[in-house]
Tab-separated table of C-alpha atoms in Angstrom:
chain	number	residue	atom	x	y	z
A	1	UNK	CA	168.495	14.963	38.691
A	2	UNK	CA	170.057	11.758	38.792
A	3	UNK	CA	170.148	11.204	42.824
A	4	UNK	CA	166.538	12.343	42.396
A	5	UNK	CA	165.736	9.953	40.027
A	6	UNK	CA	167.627	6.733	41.879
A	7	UNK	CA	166.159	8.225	45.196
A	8	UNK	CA	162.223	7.896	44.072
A	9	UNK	CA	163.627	4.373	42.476
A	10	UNK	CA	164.926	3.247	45.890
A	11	UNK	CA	161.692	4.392	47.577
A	12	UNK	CA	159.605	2.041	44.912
A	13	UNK	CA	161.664	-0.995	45.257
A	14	UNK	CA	159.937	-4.345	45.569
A	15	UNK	CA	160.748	-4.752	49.313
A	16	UNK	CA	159.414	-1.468	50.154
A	17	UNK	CA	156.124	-2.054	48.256
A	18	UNK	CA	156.005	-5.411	49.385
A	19	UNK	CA	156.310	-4.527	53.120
A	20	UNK	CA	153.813	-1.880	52.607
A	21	UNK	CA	150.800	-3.838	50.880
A	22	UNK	CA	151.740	-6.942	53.152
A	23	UNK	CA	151.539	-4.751	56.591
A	24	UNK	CA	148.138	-3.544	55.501
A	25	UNK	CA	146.510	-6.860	54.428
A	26	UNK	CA	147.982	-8.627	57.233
A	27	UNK	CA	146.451	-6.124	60.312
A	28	UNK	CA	143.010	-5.960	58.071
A	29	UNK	CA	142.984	-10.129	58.716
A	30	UNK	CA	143.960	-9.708	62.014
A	31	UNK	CA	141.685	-7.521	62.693
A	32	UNK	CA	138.704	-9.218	60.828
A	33	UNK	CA	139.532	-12.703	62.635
A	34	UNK	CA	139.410	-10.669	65.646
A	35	UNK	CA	135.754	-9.691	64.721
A	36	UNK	CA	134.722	-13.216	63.812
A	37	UNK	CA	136.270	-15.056	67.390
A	38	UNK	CA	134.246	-11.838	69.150
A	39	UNK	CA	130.795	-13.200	67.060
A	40	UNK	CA	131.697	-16.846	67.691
A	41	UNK	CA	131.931	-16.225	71.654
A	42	UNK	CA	128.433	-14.148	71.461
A	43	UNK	CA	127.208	-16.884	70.093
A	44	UNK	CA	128.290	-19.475	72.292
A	45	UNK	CA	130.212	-21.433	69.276
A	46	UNK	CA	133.742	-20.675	70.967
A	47	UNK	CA	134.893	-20.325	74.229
A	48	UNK	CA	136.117	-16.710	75.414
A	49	UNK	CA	139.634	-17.482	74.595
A	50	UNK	CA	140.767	-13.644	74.057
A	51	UNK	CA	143.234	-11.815	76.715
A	52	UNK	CA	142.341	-8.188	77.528
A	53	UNK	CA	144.957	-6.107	78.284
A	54	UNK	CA	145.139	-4.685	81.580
A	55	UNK	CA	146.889	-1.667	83.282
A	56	UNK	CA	149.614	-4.349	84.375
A	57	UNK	CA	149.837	-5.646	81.351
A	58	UNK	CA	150.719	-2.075	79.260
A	59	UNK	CA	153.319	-1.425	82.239
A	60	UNK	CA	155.307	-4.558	81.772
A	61	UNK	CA	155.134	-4.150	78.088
A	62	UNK	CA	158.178	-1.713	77.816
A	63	UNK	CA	159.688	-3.350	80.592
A	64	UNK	CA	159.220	-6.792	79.402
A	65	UNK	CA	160.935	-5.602	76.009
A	66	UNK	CA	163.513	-4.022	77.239
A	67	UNK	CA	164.744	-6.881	79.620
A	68	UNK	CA	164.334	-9.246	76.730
A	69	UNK	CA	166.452	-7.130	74.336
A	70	UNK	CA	168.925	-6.836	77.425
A	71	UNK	CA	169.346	-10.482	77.633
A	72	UNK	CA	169.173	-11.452	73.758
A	73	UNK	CA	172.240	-9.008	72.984
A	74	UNK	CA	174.555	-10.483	75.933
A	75	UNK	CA	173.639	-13.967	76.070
A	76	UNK	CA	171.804	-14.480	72.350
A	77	UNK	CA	174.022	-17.435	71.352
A	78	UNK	CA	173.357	-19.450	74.915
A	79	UNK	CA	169.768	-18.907	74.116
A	80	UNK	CA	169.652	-19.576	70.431
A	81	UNK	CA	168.546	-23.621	69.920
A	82	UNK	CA	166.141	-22.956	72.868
A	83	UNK	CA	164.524	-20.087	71.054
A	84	UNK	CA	164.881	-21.967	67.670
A	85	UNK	CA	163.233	-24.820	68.908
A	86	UNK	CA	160.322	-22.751	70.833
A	87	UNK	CA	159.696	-20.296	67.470
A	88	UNK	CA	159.265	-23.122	65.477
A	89	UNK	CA	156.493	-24.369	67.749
A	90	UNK	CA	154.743	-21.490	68.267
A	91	UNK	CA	154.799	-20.319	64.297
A	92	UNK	CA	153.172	-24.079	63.982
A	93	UNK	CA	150.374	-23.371	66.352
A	94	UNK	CA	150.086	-19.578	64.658
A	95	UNK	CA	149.769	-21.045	61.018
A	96	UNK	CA	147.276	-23.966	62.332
A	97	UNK	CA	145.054	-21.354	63.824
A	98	UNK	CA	145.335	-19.365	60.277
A	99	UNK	CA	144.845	-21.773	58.285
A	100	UNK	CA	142.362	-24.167	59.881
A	101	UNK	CA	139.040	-22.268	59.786
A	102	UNK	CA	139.624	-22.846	56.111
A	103	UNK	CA	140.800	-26.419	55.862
A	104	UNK	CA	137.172	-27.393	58.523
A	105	UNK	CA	135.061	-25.379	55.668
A	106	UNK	CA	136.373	-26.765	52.565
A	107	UNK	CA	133.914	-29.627	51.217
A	108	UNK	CA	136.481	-31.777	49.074
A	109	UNK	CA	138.665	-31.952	52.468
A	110	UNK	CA	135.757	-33.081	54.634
A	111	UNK	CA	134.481	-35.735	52.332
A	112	UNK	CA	137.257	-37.391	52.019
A	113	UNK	CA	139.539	-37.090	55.215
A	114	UNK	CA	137.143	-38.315	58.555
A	115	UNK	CA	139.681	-35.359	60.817
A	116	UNK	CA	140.351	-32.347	58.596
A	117	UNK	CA	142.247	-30.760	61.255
A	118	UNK	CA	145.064	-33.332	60.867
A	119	UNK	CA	145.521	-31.337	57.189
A	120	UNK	CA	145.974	-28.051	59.380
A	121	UNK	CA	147.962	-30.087	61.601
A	122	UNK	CA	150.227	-31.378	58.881
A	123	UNK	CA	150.850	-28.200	57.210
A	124	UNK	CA	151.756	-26.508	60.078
A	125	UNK	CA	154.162	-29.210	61.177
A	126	UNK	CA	155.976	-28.965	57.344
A	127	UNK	CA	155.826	-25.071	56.835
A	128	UNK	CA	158.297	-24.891	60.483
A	129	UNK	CA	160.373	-28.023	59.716
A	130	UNK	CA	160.994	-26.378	56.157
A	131	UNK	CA	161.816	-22.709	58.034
A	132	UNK	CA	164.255	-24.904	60.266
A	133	UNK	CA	165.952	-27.331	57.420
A	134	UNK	CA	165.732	-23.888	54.171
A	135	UNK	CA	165.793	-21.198	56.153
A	136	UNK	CA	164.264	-19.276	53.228
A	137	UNK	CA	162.995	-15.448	53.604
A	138	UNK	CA	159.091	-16.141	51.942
A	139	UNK	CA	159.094	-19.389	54.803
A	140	UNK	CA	160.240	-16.783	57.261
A	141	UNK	CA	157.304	-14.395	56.174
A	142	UNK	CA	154.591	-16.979	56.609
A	143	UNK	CA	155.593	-17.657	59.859
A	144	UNK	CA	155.679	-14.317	60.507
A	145	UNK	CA	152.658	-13.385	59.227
A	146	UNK	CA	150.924	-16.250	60.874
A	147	UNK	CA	152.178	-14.956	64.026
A	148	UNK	CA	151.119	-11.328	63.629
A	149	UNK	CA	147.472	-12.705	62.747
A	150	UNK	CA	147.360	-14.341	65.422
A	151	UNK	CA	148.335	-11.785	67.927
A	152	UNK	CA	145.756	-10.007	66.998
A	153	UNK	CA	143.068	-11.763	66.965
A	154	UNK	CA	143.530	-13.058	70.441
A	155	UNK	CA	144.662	-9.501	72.201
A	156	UNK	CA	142.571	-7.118	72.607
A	157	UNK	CA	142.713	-3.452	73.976
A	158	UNK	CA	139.403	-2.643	76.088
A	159	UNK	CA	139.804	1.040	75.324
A	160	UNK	CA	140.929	3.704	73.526
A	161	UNK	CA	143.068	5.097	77.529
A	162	UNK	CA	144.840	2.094	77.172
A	163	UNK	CA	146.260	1.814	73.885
A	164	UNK	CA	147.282	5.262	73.696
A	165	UNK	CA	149.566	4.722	76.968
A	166	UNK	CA	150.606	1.605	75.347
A	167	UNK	CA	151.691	3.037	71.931
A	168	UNK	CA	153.118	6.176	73.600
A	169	UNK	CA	155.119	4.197	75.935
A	170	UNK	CA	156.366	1.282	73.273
A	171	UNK	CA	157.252	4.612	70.759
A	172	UNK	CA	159.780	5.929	73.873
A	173	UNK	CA	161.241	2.473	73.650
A	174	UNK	CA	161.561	1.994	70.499
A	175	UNK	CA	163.287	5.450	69.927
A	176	UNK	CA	165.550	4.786	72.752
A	177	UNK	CA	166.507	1.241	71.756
A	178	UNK	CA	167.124	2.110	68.161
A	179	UNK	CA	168.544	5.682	68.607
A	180	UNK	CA	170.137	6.058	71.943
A	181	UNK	CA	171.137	2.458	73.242
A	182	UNK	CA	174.515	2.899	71.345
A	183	UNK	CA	175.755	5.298	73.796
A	184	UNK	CA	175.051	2.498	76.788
A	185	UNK	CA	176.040	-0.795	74.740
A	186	UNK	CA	178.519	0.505	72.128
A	187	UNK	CA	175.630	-1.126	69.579
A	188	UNK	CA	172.670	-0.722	68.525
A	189	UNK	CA	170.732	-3.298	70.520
A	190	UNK	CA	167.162	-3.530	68.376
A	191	UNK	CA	168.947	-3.866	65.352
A	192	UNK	CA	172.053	-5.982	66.610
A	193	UNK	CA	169.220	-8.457	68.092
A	194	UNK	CA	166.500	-7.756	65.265
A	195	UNK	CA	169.435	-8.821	62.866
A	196	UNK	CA	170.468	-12.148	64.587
A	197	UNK	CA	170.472	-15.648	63.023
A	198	UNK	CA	170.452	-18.863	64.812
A	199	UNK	CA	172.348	-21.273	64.282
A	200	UNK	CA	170.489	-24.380	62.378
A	201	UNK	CA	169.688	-26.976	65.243
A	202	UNK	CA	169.791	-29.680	62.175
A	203	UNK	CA	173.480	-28.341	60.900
A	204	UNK	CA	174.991	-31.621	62.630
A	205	UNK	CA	172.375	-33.498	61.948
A	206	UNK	CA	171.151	-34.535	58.461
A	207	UNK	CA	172.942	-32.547	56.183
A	208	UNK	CA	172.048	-34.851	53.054
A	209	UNK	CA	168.241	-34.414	53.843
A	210	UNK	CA	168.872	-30.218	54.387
A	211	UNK	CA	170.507	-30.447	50.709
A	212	UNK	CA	168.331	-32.948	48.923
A	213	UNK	CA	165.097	-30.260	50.404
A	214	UNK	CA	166.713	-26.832	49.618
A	215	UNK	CA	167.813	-28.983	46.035
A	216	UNK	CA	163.925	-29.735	45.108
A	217	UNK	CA	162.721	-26.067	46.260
A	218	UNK	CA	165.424	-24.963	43.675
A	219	UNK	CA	167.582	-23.024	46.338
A	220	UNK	CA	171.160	-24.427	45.273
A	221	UNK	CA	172.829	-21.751	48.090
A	222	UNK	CA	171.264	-23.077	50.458
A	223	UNK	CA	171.661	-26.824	49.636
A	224	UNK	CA	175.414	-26.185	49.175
A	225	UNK	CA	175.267	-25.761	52.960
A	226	UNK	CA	172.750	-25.783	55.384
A	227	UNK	CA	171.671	-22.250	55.996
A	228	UNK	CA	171.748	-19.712	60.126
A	229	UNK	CA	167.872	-19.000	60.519
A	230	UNK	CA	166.803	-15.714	60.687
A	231	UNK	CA	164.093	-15.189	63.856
A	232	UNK	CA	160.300	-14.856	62.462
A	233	UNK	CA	159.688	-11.606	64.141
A	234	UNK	CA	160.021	-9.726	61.082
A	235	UNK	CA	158.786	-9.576	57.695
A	236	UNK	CA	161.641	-9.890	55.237
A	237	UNK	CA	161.407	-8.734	51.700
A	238	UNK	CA	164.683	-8.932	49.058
A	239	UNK	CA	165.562	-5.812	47.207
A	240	UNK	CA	164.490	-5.846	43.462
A	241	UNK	CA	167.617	-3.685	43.324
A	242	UNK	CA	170.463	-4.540	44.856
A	243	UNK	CA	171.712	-7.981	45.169
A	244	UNK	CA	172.061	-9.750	48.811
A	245	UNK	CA	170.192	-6.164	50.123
A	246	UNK	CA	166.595	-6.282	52.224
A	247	UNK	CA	163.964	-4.650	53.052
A	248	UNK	CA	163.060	-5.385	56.798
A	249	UNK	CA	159.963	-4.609	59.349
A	250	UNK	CA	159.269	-5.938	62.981
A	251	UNK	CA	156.495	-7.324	63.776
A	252	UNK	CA	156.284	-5.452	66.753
A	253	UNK	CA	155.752	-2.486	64.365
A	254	UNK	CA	152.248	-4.632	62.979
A	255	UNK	CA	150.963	-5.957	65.765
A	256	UNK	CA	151.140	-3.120	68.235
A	257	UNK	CA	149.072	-0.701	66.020
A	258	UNK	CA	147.633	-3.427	65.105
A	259	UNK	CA	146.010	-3.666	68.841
A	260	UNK	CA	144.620	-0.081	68.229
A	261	UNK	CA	143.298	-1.238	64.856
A	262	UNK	CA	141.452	-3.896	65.627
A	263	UNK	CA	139.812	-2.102	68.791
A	264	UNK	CA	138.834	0.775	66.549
A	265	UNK	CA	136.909	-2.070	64.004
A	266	UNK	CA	135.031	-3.906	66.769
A	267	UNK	CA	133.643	0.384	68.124
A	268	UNK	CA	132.873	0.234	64.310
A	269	UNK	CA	130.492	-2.679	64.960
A	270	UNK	CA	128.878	-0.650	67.699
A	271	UNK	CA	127.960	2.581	66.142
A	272	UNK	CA	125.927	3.532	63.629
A	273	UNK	CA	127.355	5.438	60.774
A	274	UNK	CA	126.852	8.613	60.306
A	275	UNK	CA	124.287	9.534	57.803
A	276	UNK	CA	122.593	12.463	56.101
A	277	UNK	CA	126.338	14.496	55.541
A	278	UNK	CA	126.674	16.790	53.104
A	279	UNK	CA	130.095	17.224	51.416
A	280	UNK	CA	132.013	19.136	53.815
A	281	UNK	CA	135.994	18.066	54.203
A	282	UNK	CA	135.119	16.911	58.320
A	283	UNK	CA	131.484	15.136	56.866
A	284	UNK	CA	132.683	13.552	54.557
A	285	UNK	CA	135.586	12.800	57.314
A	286	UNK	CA	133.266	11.199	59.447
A	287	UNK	CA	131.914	9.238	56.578
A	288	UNK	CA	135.046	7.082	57.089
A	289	UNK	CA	134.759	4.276	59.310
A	290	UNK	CA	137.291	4.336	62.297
A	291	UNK	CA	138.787	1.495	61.020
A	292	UNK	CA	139.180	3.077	58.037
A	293	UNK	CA	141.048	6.572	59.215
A	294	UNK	CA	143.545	4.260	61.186
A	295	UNK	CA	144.236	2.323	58.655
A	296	UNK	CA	145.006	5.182	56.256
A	297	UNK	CA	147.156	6.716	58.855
A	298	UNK	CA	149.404	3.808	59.204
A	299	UNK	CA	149.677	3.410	55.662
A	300	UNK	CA	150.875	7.351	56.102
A	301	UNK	CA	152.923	6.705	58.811
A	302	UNK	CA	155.019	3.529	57.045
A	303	UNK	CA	155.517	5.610	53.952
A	304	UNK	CA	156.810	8.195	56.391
A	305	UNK	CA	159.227	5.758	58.461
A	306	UNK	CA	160.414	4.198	54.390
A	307	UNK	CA	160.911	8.192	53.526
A	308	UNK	CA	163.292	8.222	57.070
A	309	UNK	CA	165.057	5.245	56.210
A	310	UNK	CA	166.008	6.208	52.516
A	311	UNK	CA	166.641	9.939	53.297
A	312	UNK	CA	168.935	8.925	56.292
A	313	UNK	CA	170.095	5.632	55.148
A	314	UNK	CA	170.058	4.386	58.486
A	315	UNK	CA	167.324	2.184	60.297
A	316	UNK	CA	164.196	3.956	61.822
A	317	UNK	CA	161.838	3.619	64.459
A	318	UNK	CA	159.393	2.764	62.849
A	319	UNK	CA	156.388	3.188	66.007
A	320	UNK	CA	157.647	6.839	66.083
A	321	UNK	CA	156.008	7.725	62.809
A	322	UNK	CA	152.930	4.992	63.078
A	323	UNK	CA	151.677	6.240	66.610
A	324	UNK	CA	151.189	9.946	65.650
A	325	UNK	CA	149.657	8.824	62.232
A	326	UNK	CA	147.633	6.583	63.857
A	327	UNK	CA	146.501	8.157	66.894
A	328	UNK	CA	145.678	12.001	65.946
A	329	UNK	CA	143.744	11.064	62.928
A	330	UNK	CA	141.208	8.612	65.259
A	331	UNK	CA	141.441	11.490	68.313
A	332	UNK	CA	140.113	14.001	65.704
A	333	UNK	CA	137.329	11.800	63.845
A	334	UNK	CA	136.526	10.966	67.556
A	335	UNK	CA	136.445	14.355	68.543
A	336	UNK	CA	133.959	15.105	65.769
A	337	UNK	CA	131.640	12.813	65.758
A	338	UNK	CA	131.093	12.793	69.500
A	339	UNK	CA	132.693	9.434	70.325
A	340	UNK	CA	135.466	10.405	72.605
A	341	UNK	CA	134.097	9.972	75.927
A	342	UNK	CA	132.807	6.779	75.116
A	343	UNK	CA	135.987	5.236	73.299
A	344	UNK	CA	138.485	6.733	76.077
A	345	UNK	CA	136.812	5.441	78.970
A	346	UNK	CA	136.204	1.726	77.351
A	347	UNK	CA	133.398	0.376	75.923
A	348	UNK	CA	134.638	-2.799	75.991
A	349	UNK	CA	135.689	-2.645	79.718
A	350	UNK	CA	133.424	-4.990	82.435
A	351	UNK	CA	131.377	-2.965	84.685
A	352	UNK	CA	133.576	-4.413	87.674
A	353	UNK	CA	136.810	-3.192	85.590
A	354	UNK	CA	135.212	0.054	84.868
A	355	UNK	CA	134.667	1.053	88.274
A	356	UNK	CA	138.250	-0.144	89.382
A	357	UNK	CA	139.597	2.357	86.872
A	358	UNK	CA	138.016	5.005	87.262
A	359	UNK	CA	139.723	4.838	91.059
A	360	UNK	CA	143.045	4.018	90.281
A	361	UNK	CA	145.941	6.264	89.912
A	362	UNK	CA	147.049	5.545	86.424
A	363	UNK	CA	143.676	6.842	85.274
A	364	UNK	CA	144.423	9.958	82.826
């Protein structure tokens, strides 16, 4: 009764929880933004700045990863300051795009500031240089996020062939990586790289200013001495539970359903929904929005992968439970509302695309 009891208490921790609700929300604004950049380019307010994915580009995904992984786990601290120095950029640029849509439509900023992006600009520059000089886990999160939000609103699947061979093929890699690479590298390699910290690029520099920061923000750990940085390429959530312990999710695991996600919500803008249903189990099925089904299954899925972790206390992959609860619930809603065809073969393909695939051999 008791390991019951401490078992359903592990599984309702506040990292758990927090990971959960903060997985959702963040694909359902990636997936909106992605929406709102595909209404600015109709309407000629934006340029087309999204990149379709192409049949090259869902090969070298798995490859890409698994070269990358390769090369973090050999040569990681040879690499570090370079990839320090180029994260911190790149969260900048991911938390201007976030947060500067907001900052050009908020009245007080724009009467009183002649460049409002400069605001975007300037918070973008402090939230890195605080990631870099605290190193703190919510700092780490909203870079995170930022980058997860923005991955997703400027990728996009054209159909429903091509994510599936993408998710099927990243779930191979990501059980082999996190199972199976032990038996090749004596580690395991996603979690020994996932794991990582960097070493602080400012540790020799200006120590006083590190302490007198972390000191203010009320973090006297990390003012005591200045803190390894732990990549933004996960979300990070403490344990309400046990001290020093944390909850921990890729972003890979976000943003690469998140793909299918936010394909499934722009079909949603071209269909009309079903009406006239009575209340059947498959109408009122089909009553859901695609959008909707997916994002129910990944919520399934994560509590799945959360069960994994607690029941085997060991990490998980997490794509190996997200794919299937993302991917059979859509093929079946699909299936019964007559939308398969269409959403397999890629409504949001080119004509000059469409015929090329239709020809090639990695058609399925």
């Amino acid at each position: 009764m008791d390991d019951t009891y401490s078992w359903c208490q592990s599984l309702l921790d506040f990292s758990r929880i927090a990971i959960f609700a903060f997985s959702l929300s963040l694909i359902s604004v990636g997936s909106k933004r992605a929406i709102q950049l595909d209404k600015e380019e109709d309407d000629g307010s934006a340029l087309d700045r999204a990149q379709t994915l192409s049949w090259k580009h869902v090969i070298c995904f798995p490859i890409i990863g698994s070269i990358s992984l390769v090369v973090f786990f050999f040569y990681f601290e040879f690499l570090q300051y370079i990839f320090s120095i180029s994260t911190a950029v790149i969260s900048g640029v991911a938390i201007y795009d976030l947060i500067n849509p907001h900052v050009m439509n908020t009245s007080i900023i724009k009467d009183y500031i002649p460049r409002p992006e400069f605001v975007s600009v300037g918070v973008a520059v402090l939230m890195s240089t605080l990631w870099m000089l605290t190193g703190h886990w919510m700092i780490l999160d909203v870079l995170g996020s930022a980058l997860a939000v923005l991955m997703m609103k400027y990728v996009r699947v054209p159909s429903l062939k091509h994510s599936t061979v993408l998710l099927v093929a990243l779930l191979f890699y990501d059980v082999f990586w996190v199972f199976y690479s032990a038996r090749i590298f004596k580690a395991n390699v996603m979690l020994e790289v996932a794991t990582k910290t960097i070493d602080n690029p400012l540790s020799n520099g200006i120590p006083l200013k590190v302490a007198a920061v972390a000191k203010s923000l009320d973090m006297p750990d990390v003012a005591k001495a200045r803190p390894a940085l732990s990549i933004p390429g996960k979300l990070v959530f403490p344990s309400s539970m046990h001290e020093d312990h944390y909850a921990m999710l890729g972003l890979g695991d976000i943003i690469l359903p998140g793909f299918l996600l936010c394909f499934v919500r722009r079909f949603d803008q071209l269909i009309a929904p079903p009406k006239n249903l009575s209340w059947a189990w498959h109408t009122c099925y089909r009553k859901l929005s695609y959008f909707q089904v997916c994002l129910l299954g990944y919520g399934v899925g994560l509590g799945l992968a959360s069960l994994a972790s607690e029941y085997y206390q060991a990490a998980q992959p997490a794509l190996l439970y997200l794919v299937p609860c993302t991917l059979l619930p859509l093929f079946l809603k699909a299936y019964l509302q007559g939308d398969i065809h269409n959403m397999w073969s890629g409504p949001f393909l080119e004509p000059k695309e469409e015929t090329k695939s239709d020809s090639t051999v990695l058609a399925v």
